[in-house]
GROMACS .gro file of C-alpha atoms in nm:
model
  402
    1MET     CA    1  -1.578  -5.258   2.339
    2ILE     CA    2  -1.460  -5.093   2.017
    3LEU     CA    3  -1.579  -5.388   1.813
    4GLY     CA    4  -1.914  -5.373   1.989
    5GLY     CA    5  -1.940  -5.001   1.918
    6CYS     CA    6  -1.857  -5.054   1.551
    7ALA     CA    7  -2.114  -5.326   1.523
    8GLY     CA    8  -2.374  -5.102   1.681
    9GLY     CA    9  -2.286  -4.820   1.441
   10VAL     CA   10  -2.314  -5.046   1.138
   11LEU     CA   11  -2.649  -5.170   1.262
   12LEU     CA   12  -2.770  -4.813   1.307
   13ILE     CA   13  -2.658  -4.722   0.955
   14LEU     CA   14  -2.838  -5.025   0.814
   15ILE     CA   15  -3.153  -4.929   0.999
   16LEU     CA   16  -3.130  -4.573   0.863
   17VAL     CA   17  -3.071  -4.697   0.506
   18LEU     CA   18  -3.367  -4.932   0.525
   19ALA     CA   19  -3.583  -4.658   0.669
   20VAL     CA   20  -3.489  -4.419   0.389
   21ARG     CA   21  -3.554  -4.686   0.128
   22GLY     CA   22  -3.888  -4.768   0.286
   23LEU     CA   23  -3.983  -4.403   0.292
   24ALA     CA   24  -3.881  -4.363  -0.072
   25ALA     CA   25  -4.078  -4.673  -0.173
   26GLY     CA   26  -4.380  -4.546   0.014
   27ARG     CA   27  -4.360  -4.209  -0.155
   28ALA     CA   28  -4.320  -4.381  -0.494
   29GLN     CA   29  -4.632  -4.585  -0.428
   30GLU     CA   30  -4.819  -4.274  -0.324
   31LYS     CA   31  -4.708  -4.097  -0.643
   32GLU     CA   32  -4.815  -4.393  -0.854
   33GLN     CA   33  -5.155  -4.395  -0.685
   34GLU     CA   34  -5.188  -4.020  -0.741
   35GLU     CA   35  -5.103  -4.059  -1.110
   36LYS     CA   36  -5.357  -4.339  -1.151
   37GLN     CA   37  -5.621  -4.132  -0.977
   38ALA     CA   38  -5.541  -3.833  -1.197
   39GLN     CA   39  -5.567  -4.053  -1.507
   40LYS     CA   40  -5.904  -4.185  -1.393
   41SER     CA   41  -6.025  -3.832  -1.327
   42GLN     CA   42  -5.910  -3.724  -1.672
   43GLU     CA   43  -6.084  -4.021  -1.832
   44ALA     CA   44  -6.399  -3.935  -1.642
   45LYS     CA   45  -6.381  -3.580  -1.775
   46GLU     CA   46  -6.326  -3.691  -2.136
   47PRO     CA   47  -6.647  -3.843  -2.282
   48GLU     CA   48  -6.614  -4.174  -2.463
   49THR     CA   49  -6.604  -4.138  -2.842
   50VAL     CA   50  -6.774  -4.401  -3.057
   51SER     CA   51  -6.792  -4.408  -3.438
   52LEU     CA   52  -7.007  -4.641  -3.645
   53THR     CA   53  -7.082  -4.673  -4.015
   54ILE     CA   54  -7.424  -4.743  -4.161
   55SER     CA   55  -7.478  -4.862  -4.520
   56ALA     CA   56  -7.809  -4.825  -4.702
   57ALA     CA   57  -7.920  -4.988  -5.026
   58GLY     CA   58  -8.246  -4.973  -5.220
   59ASP     CA   59  -8.517  -5.207  -5.339
   60CYS     CA   60  -8.460  -5.578  -5.280
   61THR     CA   61  -8.730  -5.798  -5.435
   62LEU     CA   62  -8.627  -6.153  -5.347
   63GLY     CA   63  -8.872  -6.335  -5.566
   64THR     CA   64  -9.082  -6.272  -5.875
   65ASP     CA   65  -9.433  -6.228  -6.007
   66GLU     CA   66  -9.599  -6.557  -6.094
   67TYR     CA   67  -9.684  -6.422  -6.441
   68PHE     CA   68  -9.326  -6.327  -6.530
   69TYR     CA   69  -9.113  -6.545  -6.757
   70TYR     CA   70  -8.963  -6.792  -6.510
   71PRO     CA   71  -8.633  -6.882  -6.684
   72THR     CA   72  -8.506  -6.524  -6.646
   73SER     CA   73  -8.642  -6.471  -6.294
   74LEU     CA   74  -8.460  -6.440  -5.963
   75PRO     CA   75  -8.597  -6.776  -5.839
   76ALA     CA   76  -8.459  -6.940  -6.154
   77LYS     CA   77  -8.118  -6.785  -6.085
   78TYR     CA   78  -8.138  -6.905  -5.723
   79GLU     CA   79  -8.214  -7.256  -5.846
   80GLU     CA   80  -7.930  -7.239  -6.096
   81GLU     CA   81  -7.666  -7.113  -5.853
   82GLN     CA   82  -7.770  -7.325  -5.553
   83ASP     CA   83  -7.598  -7.065  -5.339
   84PRO     CA   84  -7.775  -6.780  -5.157
   85GLY     CA   85  -7.441  -6.605  -5.124
   86TYR     CA   86  -7.425  -6.555  -5.502
   87PHE     CA   87  -7.659  -6.255  -5.507
   88PHE     CA   88  -7.465  -6.024  -5.273
   89GLN     CA   89  -7.118  -6.167  -5.322
   90GLU     CA   90  -6.991  -5.850  -5.494
   91VAL     CA   91  -7.121  -5.616  -5.223
   92GLU     CA   92  -7.078  -5.837  -4.916
   93PRO     CA   93  -6.718  -5.716  -4.867
   94VAL     CA   94  -6.861  -5.365  -4.828
   95PHE     CA   95  -7.147  -5.463  -4.600
   96SER     CA   96  -6.938  -5.690  -4.379
   97LYS     CA   97  -6.705  -5.403  -4.292
   98ASP     CA   98  -6.977  -5.163  -4.180
   99ASP     CA   99  -7.168  -5.168  -3.852
  100LEU     CA  100  -7.523  -5.185  -3.988
  101THR     CA  101  -7.666  -5.248  -4.337
  102ILE     CA  102  -8.025  -5.149  -4.416
  103VAL     CA  103  -8.229  -5.239  -4.727
  104ASN     CA  104  -8.588  -5.199  -4.847
  105MET     CA  105  -8.743  -5.546  -4.864
  106GLU     CA  106  -8.996  -5.503  -5.145
  107GLY     CA  107  -9.205  -5.817  -5.161
  108THR     CA  108  -9.301  -6.114  -4.948
  109LEU     CA  109  -9.142  -6.438  -4.833
  110THR     CA  110  -9.439  -6.671  -4.799
  111GLN     CA  111  -9.617  -6.984  -4.919
  112GLU     CA  112  -9.949  -6.801  -4.953
  113THR     CA  113 -10.116  -6.844  -5.293
  114ALA     CA  114 -10.406  -6.596  -5.279
  115ARG     CA  115 -10.279  -6.296  -5.470
  116LYS     CA  116 -10.401  -5.955  -5.354
  117GLU     CA  117 -10.703  -5.854  -5.560
  118ASN     CA  118 -10.640  -5.606  -5.844
  119GLU     CA  119 -10.264  -5.609  -5.777
  120VAL     CA  120 -10.087  -5.548  -6.109
  121TYR     CA  121  -9.759  -5.687  -5.982
  122ALA     CA  122  -9.736  -5.920  -5.683
  123PHE     CA  123  -9.400  -6.043  -5.558
  124LYS     CA  124  -9.314  -6.337  -5.341
  125GLY     CA  125  -9.027  -6.573  -5.281
  126ASP     CA  126  -8.955  -6.880  -5.072
  127GLU     CA  127  -8.872  -6.835  -4.706
  128GLU     CA  128  -8.522  -6.968  -4.766
  129TYR     CA  129  -8.446  -6.655  -4.969
  130ALA     CA  130  -8.389  -6.478  -4.638
  131GLN     CA  131  -8.044  -6.637  -4.660
  132ILE     CA  132  -7.967  -6.400  -4.946
  133LEU     CA  133  -7.971  -6.115  -4.695
  134THR     CA  134  -7.791  -6.297  -4.415
  135GLU     CA  135  -7.519  -6.422  -4.650
  136GLY     CA  136  -7.487  -6.066  -4.779
  137SER     CA  137  -7.434  -5.918  -4.430
  138VAL     CA  138  -7.763  -5.726  -4.427
  139GLU     CA  139  -7.879  -5.653  -4.073
  140ALA     CA  140  -8.211  -5.466  -4.105
  141ALA     CA  141  -8.500  -5.441  -4.353
  142ASN     CA  142  -8.776  -5.188  -4.409
  143LEU     CA  143  -9.115  -5.346  -4.489
  144ALA     CA  144  -9.325  -5.031  -4.529
  145ASN     CA  145  -9.396  -5.042  -4.902
  146ASN     CA  146  -9.671  -5.127  -5.149
  147HIS     CA  147  -9.563  -5.490  -5.192
  148SER     CA  148  -9.554  -5.599  -4.829
  149TYR     CA  149  -9.913  -5.730  -4.850
  150ASP     CA  150  -9.903  -5.875  -5.204
  151TYR     CA  151 -10.046  -6.207  -5.085
  152GLY     CA  152 -10.258  -6.074  -4.801
  153GLU     CA  153 -10.206  -6.002  -4.434
  154LYS     CA  154 -10.047  -6.341  -4.368
  155SER     CA  155  -9.785  -6.286  -4.638
  156TYR     CA  156  -9.677  -5.975  -4.448
  157THR     CA  157  -9.659  -6.148  -4.110
  158ASP     CA  158  -9.486  -6.447  -4.273
  159THR     CA  159  -9.218  -6.213  -4.407
  160ILE     CA  160  -9.168  -6.052  -4.068
  161GLN     CA  161  -9.139  -6.391  -3.898
  162THR     CA  162  -8.903  -6.531  -4.161
  163LEU     CA  163  -8.664  -6.237  -4.148
  164GLU     CA  164  -8.673  -6.210  -3.770
  165ASP     CA  165  -8.604  -6.584  -3.740
  166ALA     CA  166  -8.303  -6.529  -3.966
  167GLY     CA  167  -8.176  -6.262  -3.728
  168ILE     CA  168  -8.275  -5.962  -3.941
  169PRO     CA  169  -8.475  -5.696  -3.753
  170THR     CA  170  -8.764  -5.552  -3.955
  171PHE     CA  171  -8.951  -5.225  -3.926
  172GLY     CA  172  -9.223  -5.032  -4.102
  173TYR     CA  173  -9.571  -4.884  -4.058
  174ASP     CA  174  -9.638  -4.882  -3.681
  175ARG     CA  175  -9.350  -5.122  -3.607
  176THR     CA  176  -9.020  -4.962  -3.513
  177ALA     CA  177  -8.693  -5.132  -3.427
  178ILE     CA  178  -8.393  -5.050  -3.213
  179VAL     CA  179  -8.063  -5.209  -3.307
  180GLU     CA  180  -7.775  -5.175  -3.062
  181VAL     CA  181  -7.429  -5.144  -3.217
  182LYS     CA  182  -7.114  -5.073  -3.013
  183GLY     CA  183  -7.340  -4.983  -2.725
  184VAL     CA  184  -7.525  -4.724  -2.936
  185LYS     CA  185  -7.902  -4.754  -2.979
  186ILE     CA  186  -8.006  -4.698  -3.341
  187GLY     CA  187  -8.377  -4.640  -3.395
  188LEU     CA  188  -8.537  -4.744  -3.726
  189LEU     CA  189  -8.876  -4.649  -3.867
  190GLY     CA  190  -9.041  -4.697  -4.206
  191THR     CA  191  -9.320  -4.490  -4.361
  192TYR     CA  192  -9.536  -4.576  -4.662
  193GLU     CA  193  -9.644  -4.251  -4.825
  194LEU     CA  194  -9.789  -4.331  -5.168
  195ASP     CA  195 -10.160  -4.307  -5.088
  196THR     CA  196 -10.166  -4.181  -4.729
  197HIS     CA  197 -10.030  -3.827  -4.756
  198GLU     CA  198 -10.226  -3.691  -4.459
  199ASP     CA  199 -10.194  -3.980  -4.217
  200CYS     CA  200  -9.835  -4.087  -4.277
  201GLU     CA  201  -9.675  -3.774  -4.134
  202GLU     CA  202  -9.861  -3.810  -3.806
  203GLY     CA  203  -9.762  -4.176  -3.781
  204MET     CA  204  -9.402  -4.092  -3.866
  205ILE     CA  205  -9.385  -3.832  -3.591
  206GLN     CA  206  -9.534  -4.075  -3.339
  207ASN     CA  207  -9.275  -4.337  -3.435
  208ILE     CA  208  -8.989  -4.091  -3.391
  209GLU     CA  209  -9.121  -3.989  -3.050
  210SER     CA  210  -9.155  -4.354  -2.951
  211LEU     CA  211  -8.794  -4.425  -3.048
  212GLN     CA  212  -8.677  -4.121  -2.854
  213GLU     CA  213  -8.864  -4.246  -2.547
  214GLN     CA  214  -8.690  -4.583  -2.588
  215GLY     CA  215  -8.351  -4.413  -2.575
  216ALA     CA  216  -8.252  -4.417  -2.942
  217GLN     CA  217  -7.934  -4.216  -2.992
  218ILE     CA  218  -7.948  -4.221  -3.372
  219ILE     CA  219  -8.280  -4.226  -3.561
  220ILE     CA  220  -8.303  -4.334  -3.925
  221ALA     CA  221  -8.629  -4.276  -4.112
  222SER     CA  222  -8.706  -4.473  -4.429
  223PHE     CA  223  -8.976  -4.360  -4.672
  224HIS     CA  224  -9.145  -4.539  -4.960
  225TRP     CA  225  -9.254  -4.241  -5.166
  226GLY     CA  226  -9.233  -4.041  -5.485
  227ILE     CA  227  -9.298  -4.104  -5.853
  228GLU     CA  228  -9.157  -4.397  -6.049
  229ARG     CA  229  -8.868  -4.318  -6.281
  230ALA     CA  230  -8.857  -3.954  -6.167
  231ASN     CA  231  -8.506  -3.834  -6.084
  232ILE     CA  232  -8.630  -3.525  -5.899
  233PRO     CA  233  -8.835  -3.568  -5.579
  234ASN     CA  234  -9.180  -3.415  -5.558
  235GLU     CA  235  -9.284  -3.153  -5.306
  236THR     CA  236  -9.444  -3.409  -5.075
  237GLN     CA  237  -9.113  -3.592  -5.043
  238VAL     CA  238  -8.928  -3.273  -4.956
  239ASN     CA  239  -9.186  -3.167  -4.697
  240LEU     CA  240  -9.198  -3.510  -4.531
  241ALA     CA  241  -8.819  -3.537  -4.519
  242HIS     CA  242  -8.789  -3.196  -4.356
  243SER     CA  243  -9.061  -3.285  -4.107
  244ALA     CA  244  -8.881  -3.606  -4.013
  245ILE     CA  245  -8.561  -3.418  -3.936
  246ASP     CA  246  -8.749  -3.137  -3.760
  247HIS     CA  247  -8.892  -3.399  -3.525
  248GLY     CA  248  -8.566  -3.580  -3.453
  249ALA     CA  249  -8.453  -3.801  -3.743
  250ASP     CA  250  -8.078  -3.801  -3.807
  251LEU     CA  251  -8.088  -3.957  -4.155
  252VAL     CA  252  -8.365  -3.998  -4.414
  253LEU     CA  253  -8.358  -4.279  -4.672
  254GLY     CA  254  -8.598  -4.302  -4.967
  255HIS     CA  255  -8.711  -4.561  -5.220
  256HIS     CA  256  -8.986  -4.642  -5.473
  257PRO     CA  257  -8.885  -4.441  -5.784
  258HIS     CA  258  -8.654  -4.730  -5.893
  259VAL     CA  259  -8.400  -4.470  -6.009
  260LEU     CA  260  -8.155  -4.242  -5.835
  261GLN     CA  261  -8.261  -3.909  -5.691
  262GLY     CA  262  -8.043  -3.640  -5.536
  263ILE     CA  263  -7.919  -3.592  -5.181
  264GLU     CA  264  -8.002  -3.289  -4.968
  265THR     CA  265  -7.841  -3.156  -4.654
  266TYR     CA  266  -8.104  -3.011  -4.420
  267LYS     CA  267  -8.011  -2.874  -4.079
  268GLY     CA  268  -7.687  -3.069  -4.102
  269LYS     CA  269  -7.867  -3.399  -4.170
  270ASN     CA  270  -7.870  -3.598  -4.494
  271ILE     CA  271  -8.176  -3.683  -4.701
  272VAL     CA  272  -8.120  -3.954  -4.964
  273TYR     CA  273  -8.435  -3.918  -5.171
  274SER     CA  274  -8.406  -4.242  -5.370
  275LEU     CA  275  -8.156  -4.525  -5.343
  276ALA     CA  276  -8.289  -4.688  -5.665
  277ASN     CA  277  -8.311  -5.063  -5.723
  278PHE     CA  278  -8.061  -5.304  -5.574
  279CYS     CA  279  -8.119  -5.681  -5.579
  280PHE     CA  280  -8.438  -5.638  -5.775
  281GLY     CA  281  -8.637  -5.942  -5.886
  282GLY     CA  282  -8.912  -5.719  -6.023
  283ASN     CA  283  -8.757  -5.686  -6.368
  284SER     CA  284  -8.524  -5.909  -6.569
  285SER     CA  285  -8.404  -5.622  -6.790
  286PRO     CA  286  -8.454  -5.282  -6.623
  287SER     CA  287  -8.385  -4.985  -6.847
  288ASP     CA  288  -8.187  -4.805  -6.576
  289MET     CA  289  -7.934  -5.019  -6.390
  290ASP     CA  290  -7.760  -4.738  -6.201
  291SER     CA  291  -7.771  -4.761  -5.824
  292MET     CA  292  -7.561  -4.687  -5.517
  293ILE     CA  293  -7.472  -4.780  -5.164
  294PHE     CA  294  -7.499  -4.479  -4.935
  295GLN     CA  295  -7.280  -4.483  -4.627
  296GLN     CA  296  -7.267  -4.250  -4.331
  297THR     CA  297  -7.032  -4.265  -4.036
  298PHE     CA  298  -7.184  -4.128  -3.718
  299THR     CA  299  -6.972  -4.019  -3.422
  300LEU     CA  300  -7.099  -3.991  -3.065
  301GLU     CA  301  -6.922  -3.834  -2.771
  302GLY     CA  302  -7.051  -3.919  -2.429
  303GLY     CA  303  -7.352  -4.083  -2.590
  304LYS     CA  304  -7.444  -3.769  -2.784
  305LEU     CA  305  -7.432  -3.736  -3.162
  306VAL     CA  306  -7.178  -3.485  -3.291
  307GLU     CA  307  -7.186  -3.310  -3.627
  308ASP     CA  308  -6.860  -3.430  -3.785
  309ASN     CA  309  -7.037  -3.710  -3.970
  310VAL     CA  310  -6.878  -3.853  -4.284
  311THR     CA  311  -7.060  -3.979  -4.594
  312ASN     CA  312  -6.958  -4.202  -4.881
  313VAL     CA  313  -7.139  -4.304  -5.199
  314ILE     CA  314  -7.038  -4.626  -5.373
  315PRO     CA  315  -7.167  -4.637  -5.733
  316VAL     CA  316  -7.332  -4.967  -5.821
  317LYS     CA  317  -7.488  -5.146  -6.117
  318VAL     CA  318  -7.781  -5.369  -6.019
  319SER     CA  319  -7.644  -5.652  -6.235
  320SER     CA  320  -7.297  -5.782  -6.302
  321SER     CA  321  -7.426  -5.849  -6.657
  322TRP     CA  322  -7.534  -5.488  -6.704
  323GLU     CA  323  -7.335  -5.448  -7.026
  324GLN     CA  324  -7.554  -5.716  -7.184
  325GLY     CA  325  -7.869  -5.542  -7.058
  326VAL     CA  326  -7.959  -5.848  -6.850
  327ASN     CA  327  -8.042  -5.857  -6.481
  328ASP     CA  328  -7.854  -6.140  -6.312
  329TYR     CA  329  -7.968  -6.007  -5.971
  330GLN     CA  330  -7.611  -5.956  -5.853
  331PRO     CA  331  -7.542  -5.589  -5.766
  332VAL     CA  332  -7.183  -5.491  -5.834
  333PRO     CA  333  -6.980  -5.181  -5.738
  334VAL     CA  334  -6.832  -5.007  -6.042
  335GLU     CA  335  -6.531  -4.783  -6.089
  336GLY     CA  336  -6.368  -4.583  -6.365
  337ASP     CA  337  -6.581  -4.405  -6.623
  338THR     CA  338  -6.884  -4.620  -6.538
  339GLY     CA  339  -6.874  -4.532  -6.171
  340GLU     CA  340  -6.798  -4.169  -6.244
  341ALA     CA  341  -7.101  -4.146  -6.473
  342ILE     CA  342  -7.327  -4.263  -6.188
  343ILE     CA  343  -7.178  -4.009  -5.948
  344SER     CA  344  -7.219  -3.736  -6.210
  345ARG     CA  345  -7.586  -3.823  -6.249
  346LEU     CA  346  -7.633  -3.812  -5.873
  347GLU     CA  347  -7.467  -3.471  -5.854
  348GLU     CA  348  -7.676  -3.342  -6.142
  349TYR     CA  349  -8.001  -3.452  -5.979
  350THR     CA  350  -7.885  -3.301  -5.650
  351GLN     CA  351  -7.823  -2.963  -5.810
  352SER     CA  352  -8.145  -2.972  -6.013
  353MET     CA  353  -8.342  -3.039  -5.695
  354ALA     CA  354  -8.168  -2.749  -5.524
  355GLN     CA  355  -8.261  -2.517  -5.810
  356GLN     CA  356  -8.623  -2.630  -5.804
  357TYR     CA  357  -8.686  -2.625  -5.429
  358GLY     CA  358  -8.412  -2.403  -5.291
  359THR     CA  359  -8.270  -2.693  -5.091
  360GLU     CA  360  -7.909  -2.721  -4.981
  361PRO     CA  361  -7.730  -2.969  -5.208
  362ALA     CA  362  -7.521  -3.228  -5.031
  363VAL     CA  363  -7.158  -3.255  -5.134
  364ILE     CA  364  -7.125  -3.602  -5.284
  365HIS     CA  365  -6.825  -3.784  -5.140
  366SER     CA  366  -6.769  -4.110  -5.323
  367SER     CA  367  -6.548  -4.415  -5.322
  368LEU     CA  368  -6.396  -4.275  -5.644
  369ASP     CA  369  -6.271  -3.953  -5.485
  370SER     CA  370  -5.915  -4.078  -5.440
  371ASP     CA  371  -5.883  -4.100  -5.818
  372GLN     CA  372  -6.059  -3.775  -5.903
  373ASP     CA  373  -5.995  -3.407  -5.849
  374GLU     CA  374  -6.232  -3.189  -5.654
  375SER     CA  375  -6.399  -3.042  -5.959
  376ARG     CA  376  -6.694  -3.280  -5.927
  377THR     CA  377  -6.809  -3.102  -5.614
  378GLU     CA  378  -6.874  -2.783  -5.808
  379THR     CA  379  -7.221  -2.695  -5.925
  380VAL     CA  380  -7.335  -2.904  -6.220
  381GLU     CA  381  -7.511  -2.690  -6.475
  382GLY     CA  382  -7.840  -2.787  -6.635
  383THR     CA  383  -8.138  -2.984  -6.517
  384ALA     CA  384  -8.224  -3.352  -6.522
  385ALA     CA  385  -8.594  -3.314  -6.455
  386ASP     CA  386  -8.682  -3.425  -6.808
  387GLU     CA  387  -8.429  -3.705  -6.832
  388ASN     CA  388  -8.629  -3.989  -6.679
  389PRO     CA  389  -8.526  -4.325  -6.824
  390GLU     CA  390  -8.772  -4.484  -7.061
  391ASP     CA  391  -8.974  -4.790  -6.973
  392GLY     CA  392  -8.797  -5.123  -6.963
  393THR     CA  393  -8.796  -5.371  -7.245
  394GLY     CA  394  -8.780  -5.748  -7.251
  395ASP     CA  395  -9.008  -6.011  -7.110
  396GLN     CA  396  -9.126  -5.790  -6.821
  397GLU     CA  397  -9.254  -5.435  -6.816
  398GLU     CA  398  -9.083  -5.183  -6.591
  399GLU     CA  399  -9.246  -5.258  -6.260
  400SER     CA  400  -9.529  -5.018  -6.179
  401GLY     CA  401  -9.656  -4.916  -5.840
  402SER     CA  402  -9.357  -5.046  -5.645
   0.00000   0.00000   0.00000
C-alpha cells in the first residue's frame, strides 16, 4: 500500500511538472507571437525608405557629319578600336554603380542618305553604335534636340527603334518615358526650346501632368536650350526651368551650349543649366573640353520624395587626349588641379548667374571634396559672362546650331 501511494504521488508530481512546463511553453509561444505582431505593427507604421542615384551627362553625338575629315572622326575611331566599350570605358565604372544614367543623344542612328535641307551640320552613325551606350551603362536618352531629324523623319524613328531595341528608353518632344528603379517610377521628358519659345512651355507642362497621371514619383525634365558657348543661361532658360519645377519637375537638366553653365537651387530642386559635351562626335578638336557628370541621390519614404537629396559633380574632360588638344571621343574623369579648375569654373558661373538673375546658387559638392577644404563653397568673386571660349580650330569648325 505504501509503495502504491508513493507511486501515485510520483505520478502526480510528474503530471504537475509537465503541466507547468506546458503552461510555460504556451506562454512563451504567446509572448513570441505578441513580439512578432508588435514588430509587424512597427514596420507597418515606419514607411519604407528607398534611395537611388541618377547620373546625367551631356551631348553624345555617336557619328559624324559626312563632310568632316573622316580619319579624325568618331566612326574612324570606332573602326580602329573595334570595341564599342572603348568610348565609355573611363566613365563606365561610375555609371555602372548608379541606378539610372541619362544622356542627350544628339544625332541619328540610321542608314538614311537624304540630308535635311539647309542643315549646316547633320550627324548620323551606324545602328551598331547603340552599343556604345549599352556598353557604357547608359539607361536612358533624350532625343529632343535640333539634330534628331538630321536625315528626315525616318532618321528620327530609326534612332528611337535602334535605341529601344538595345534596351535604352528614349524620350523627347511629345514622347515621355517612365523607368522603374527599385520599385520607384521615374518620369522623363525632353523639351526642344531653340525656336519654339511659346509652344514648348505648354508642351512641357502637359508632359509633366501626363507623367504625374501615370504615377511618376520622380520627374526629370531635360531641355535643349540656350546659346552656344555661353556660360551664363539666358532669361528664357531661367523662366522655363522655374516653370518646370513649379509644375512638378524634381530635377532639370540642360544641354546645347556645348560648355558648362551654372547650377541653381530653386524651391529645393536643382537646375543644371548645361552639362556641356560628353562623347561628342561633332568636333575632332573642340576648344573647350571641360565637362561633368552630375549625380543626384533621391530618397523616398513611403513612396514620397523627401528633401534630404544629395548631389555630386564629377569633373570630366571629353577626351582622354585632351592635353594634346585632340578629341579621341573617350570622356575621362579628372582629379587634382585639372579637376579642381573645372569645379572652380562651375562655381564661378553659378555665382555669376546668381548675381545676374537673383537666383539661389547651388552649393557644388564634387568628387574632389574629400581632398579639398570647404573654402570652395564660398562666393566666387567676379563674373564669367564675358569668358566664353573661342571657336574651335582644326579640321572642323565648332559645331553650330546643336
